[in-house]
Amino acid sequence: MAKLILSMDGLVLKEIQLEKERLTIGRKPHNDIQIDNLAISGDHAVIVTILNDSFLEDLNSTNGTLVNGQTIKKHFLRPNDVIELGKYKLKYMNELAASASVPLETSAAPSLSPAKASVAAVKETSVPPAAIQVLNGGNAGKTLDLVKTLTTLGKPGVQVAVIARRSNGYFVTHVEGTNFPVLNGVTLDAQAQPLKDHDVLEIAGIKMEFFLKP
């Protein structure tokens, strides 16, 4: 299981297991990770974990969020990434991601071990290609191929969701906003929801159809 190691000035303060799909970070008491420091915004950042992968997003914080010294808005976390919030640091640890997340484009590289190559081959063949088609608004009729591990949809600051492409299918998860995505007329909760062919999603007022490609 993935975890975060919270430290300040080189002193480890605590370890946090990423057991929840949505984990919030901020100064206010309701956050999952509360850091009582004026450099930290009330609602500073959020980490969404889908299966073995975690996705960090800054929630328009006053002082920003850094990963490995670079300011980010959204970031796909990799093992040993260091999240910086003022004087505090959160190191991301994930042994499963380190051993199993093999880039598909390097699956045939001779440097890969047979075991890792087989993992990549399974990922490449077990998930059918898919896309979403916008059904309303100015972009109606446009399609977007879901080729990335994580595809972010919506309007930052209003409503954001992410579609994850995994070995066992496609999943949609709420990331940001007080309103949750609507799937086939039913409002979702914070849990990842699998997508089926011809499902209709509504995110930030935009309806879109998820479909598997032939």
PDB file of N, CA, C and O in Angstrom, residues 181-188 193-202 208-210:
ATOM      1  N   PRO A 181     -19.730  14.082 -10.017  1.00  0.00           N
ATOM      2  CA  PRO A 181     -20.153  13.710 -11.366  1.00  0.00           C
ATOM      3  C   PRO A 181     -21.455  12.907 -11.340  1.00  0.00           C
ATOM      4  O   PRO A 181     -21.777  12.245 -10.347  1.00  0.00           O
ATOM      5  N   VAL A 182     -22.188  12.972 -12.445  1.00  0.00           N
ATOM      6  CA  VAL A 182     -23.428  12.217 -12.600  1.00  0.00           C
ATOM      7  C   VAL A 182     -23.203  11.154 -13.671  1.00  0.00           C
ATOM      8  O   VAL A 182     -22.719  11.453 -14.769  1.00  0.00           O
ATOM      9  N   LEU A 183     -23.531   9.911 -13.358  1.00  0.00           N
ATOM     10  CA  LEU A 183     -23.346   8.799 -14.286  1.00  0.00           C
ATOM     11  C   LEU A 183     -24.698   8.168 -14.566  1.00  0.00           C
ATOM     12  O   LEU A 183     -25.345   7.648 -13.655  1.00  0.00           O
ATOM     13  N   ASN A 184     -25.142   8.257 -15.807  1.00  0.00           N
ATOM     14  CA  ASN A 184     -26.442   7.713 -16.212  1.00  0.00           C
ATOM     15  C   ASN A 184     -27.571   8.223 -15.316  1.00  0.00           C
ATOM     16  O   ASN A 184     -28.478   7.475 -14.924  1.00  0.00           O
ATOM     17  N   GLY A 185     -27.495   9.519 -14.960  1.00  0.00           N
ATOM     18  CA  GLY A 185     -28.549  10.142 -14.177  1.00  0.00           C
ATOM     19  C   GLY A 185     -28.415   9.980 -12.672  1.00  0.00           C
ATOM     20  O   GLY A 185     -29.224  10.518 -11.912  1.00  0.00           O
ATOM     21  N   VAL A 186     -27.387   9.254 -12.216  1.00  0.00           N
ATOM     22  CA  VAL A 186     -27.192   9.002 -10.782  1.00  0.00           C
ATOM     23  C   VAL A 186     -25.927   9.720 -10.316  1.00  0.00           C
ATOM     24  O   VAL A 186     -24.858   9.543 -10.909  1.00  0.00           O
ATOM     25  N   THR A 187     -26.043  10.525  -9.254  1.00  0.00           N
ATOM     26  CA  THR A 187     -24.891  11.248  -8.725  1.00  0.00           C
ATOM     27  C   THR A 187     -23.943  10.280  -8.022  1.00  0.00           C
ATOM     28  O   THR A 187     -24.365   9.489  -7.170  1.00  0.00           O
ATOM     29  N   LEU A 188     -22.665  10.349  -8.374  1.00  0.00           N
ATOM     30  CA  LEU A 188     -21.667   9.455  -7.788  1.00  0.00           C
ATOM     31  C   LEU A 188     -21.226   9.950  -6.413  1.00  0.00           C
ATOM     32  O   LEU A 188     -21.482  11.096  -6.029  1.00  0.00           O
ATOM     33  N   GLN A 193     -15.753   4.611  -9.763  1.00  0.00           N
ATOM     34  CA  GLN A 193     -16.879   3.908 -10.374  1.00  0.00           C
ATOM     35  C   GLN A 193     -16.461   3.366 -11.730  1.00  0.00           C
ATOM     36  O   GLN A 193     -15.984   4.110 -12.584  1.00  0.00           O
ATOM     37  N   PRO A 194     -16.624   2.050 -11.971  1.00  0.00           N
ATOM     38  CA  PRO A 194     -16.254   1.504 -13.282  1.00  0.00           C
ATOM     39  C   PRO A 194     -17.176   2.026 -14.377  1.00  0.00           C
ATOM     40  O   PRO A 194     -18.366   2.264 -14.149  1.00  0.00           O
ATOM     41  N   LEU A 195     -16.633   2.196 -15.565  1.00  0.00           N
ATOM     42  CA  LEU A 195     -17.400   2.681 -16.703  1.00  0.00           C
ATOM     43  C   LEU A 195     -17.704   1.541 -17.667  1.00  0.00           C
ATOM     44  O   LEU A 195     -16.856   0.673 -17.915  1.00  0.00           O
ATOM     45  N   LYS A 196     -18.921   1.561 -18.213  1.00  0.00           N
ATOM     46  CA  LYS A 196     -19.347   0.565 -19.183  1.00  0.00           C
ATOM     47  C   LYS A 196     -19.615   1.242 -20.524  1.00  0.00           C
ATOM     48  O   LYS A 196     -19.848   2.446 -20.588  1.00  0.00           O
ATOM     49  N   ASP A 197     -19.582   0.452 -21.569  1.00  0.00           N
ATOM     50  CA  ASP A 197     -19.802   0.970 -22.918  1.00  0.00           C
ATOM     51  C   ASP A 197     -21.120   1.744 -22.999  1.00  0.00           C
ATOM     52  O   ASP A 197     -22.160   1.272 -22.541  1.00  0.00           O
ATOM     53  N   HIS A 198     -21.055   2.964 -23.527  1.00  0.00           N
ATOM     54  CA  HIS A 198     -22.206   3.860 -23.733  1.00  0.00           C
ATOM     55  C   HIS A 198     -22.742   4.487 -22.444  1.00  0.00           C
ATOM     56  O   HIS A 198     -23.849   5.032 -22.445  1.00  0.00           O
ATOM     57  N   ASP A 199     -21.968   4.436 -21.365  1.00  0.00           N
ATOM     58  CA  ASP A 199     -22.330   5.197 -20.165  1.00  0.00           C
ATOM     59  C   ASP A 199     -22.298   6.691 -20.502  1.00  0.00           C
ATOM     60  O   ASP A 199     -21.464   7.147 -21.293  1.00  0.00           O
ATOM     61  N   VAL A 200     -23.203   7.457 -19.877  1.00  0.00           N
ATOM     62  CA  VAL A 200     -23.241   8.905 -20.083  1.00  0.00           C
ATOM     63  C   VAL A 200     -22.836   9.603 -18.789  1.00  0.00           C
ATOM     64  O   VAL A 200     -23.458   9.410 -17.742  1.00  0.00           O
ATOM     65  N   LEU A 201     -21.764  10.387 -18.862  1.00  0.00           N
ATOM     66  CA  LEU A 201     -21.241  11.145 -17.738  1.00  0.00           C
ATOM     67  C   LEU A 201     -21.633  12.614 -17.866  1.00  0.00           C
ATOM     68  O   LEU A 201     -21.706  13.150 -18.975  1.00  0.00           O
ATOM     69  N   GLU A 202     -21.870  13.262 -16.724  1.00  0.00           N
ATOM     70  CA  GLU A 202     -22.048  14.708 -16.718  1.00  0.00           C
ATOM     71  C   GLU A 202     -21.088  15.301 -15.705  1.00  0.00           C
ATOM     72  O   GLU A 202     -21.130  14.981 -14.513  1.00  0.00           O
ATOM     73  N   MET A 208     -21.169  13.749 -21.621  1.00  0.00           N
ATOM     74  CA  MET A 208     -20.281  13.039 -22.532  1.00  0.00           C
ATOM     75  C   MET A 208     -20.568  11.545 -22.458  1.00  0.00           C
ATOM     76  O   MET A 208     -20.941  11.026 -21.400  1.00  0.00           O
ATOM     77  N   GLU A 209     -20.396  10.891 -23.587  1.00  0.00           N
ATOM     78  CA  GLU A 209     -20.646   9.440 -23.656  1.00  0.00           C
ATOM     79  C   GLU A 209     -19.326   8.694 -23.693  1.00  0.00           C
ATOM     80  O   GLU A 209     -18.446   8.996 -24.500  1.00  0.00           O
ATOM     81  N   PHE A 210     -19.199   7.713 -22.808  1.00  0.00           N
ATOM     82  CA  PHE A 210     -18.035   6.830 -22.801  1.00  0.00           C
ATOM     83  C   PHE A 210     -18.335   5.640 -23.705  1.00  0.00           C
ATOM     84  O   PHE A 210     -19.409   5.047 -23.635  1.00  0.00           O
TER      85      PHE A 210
END
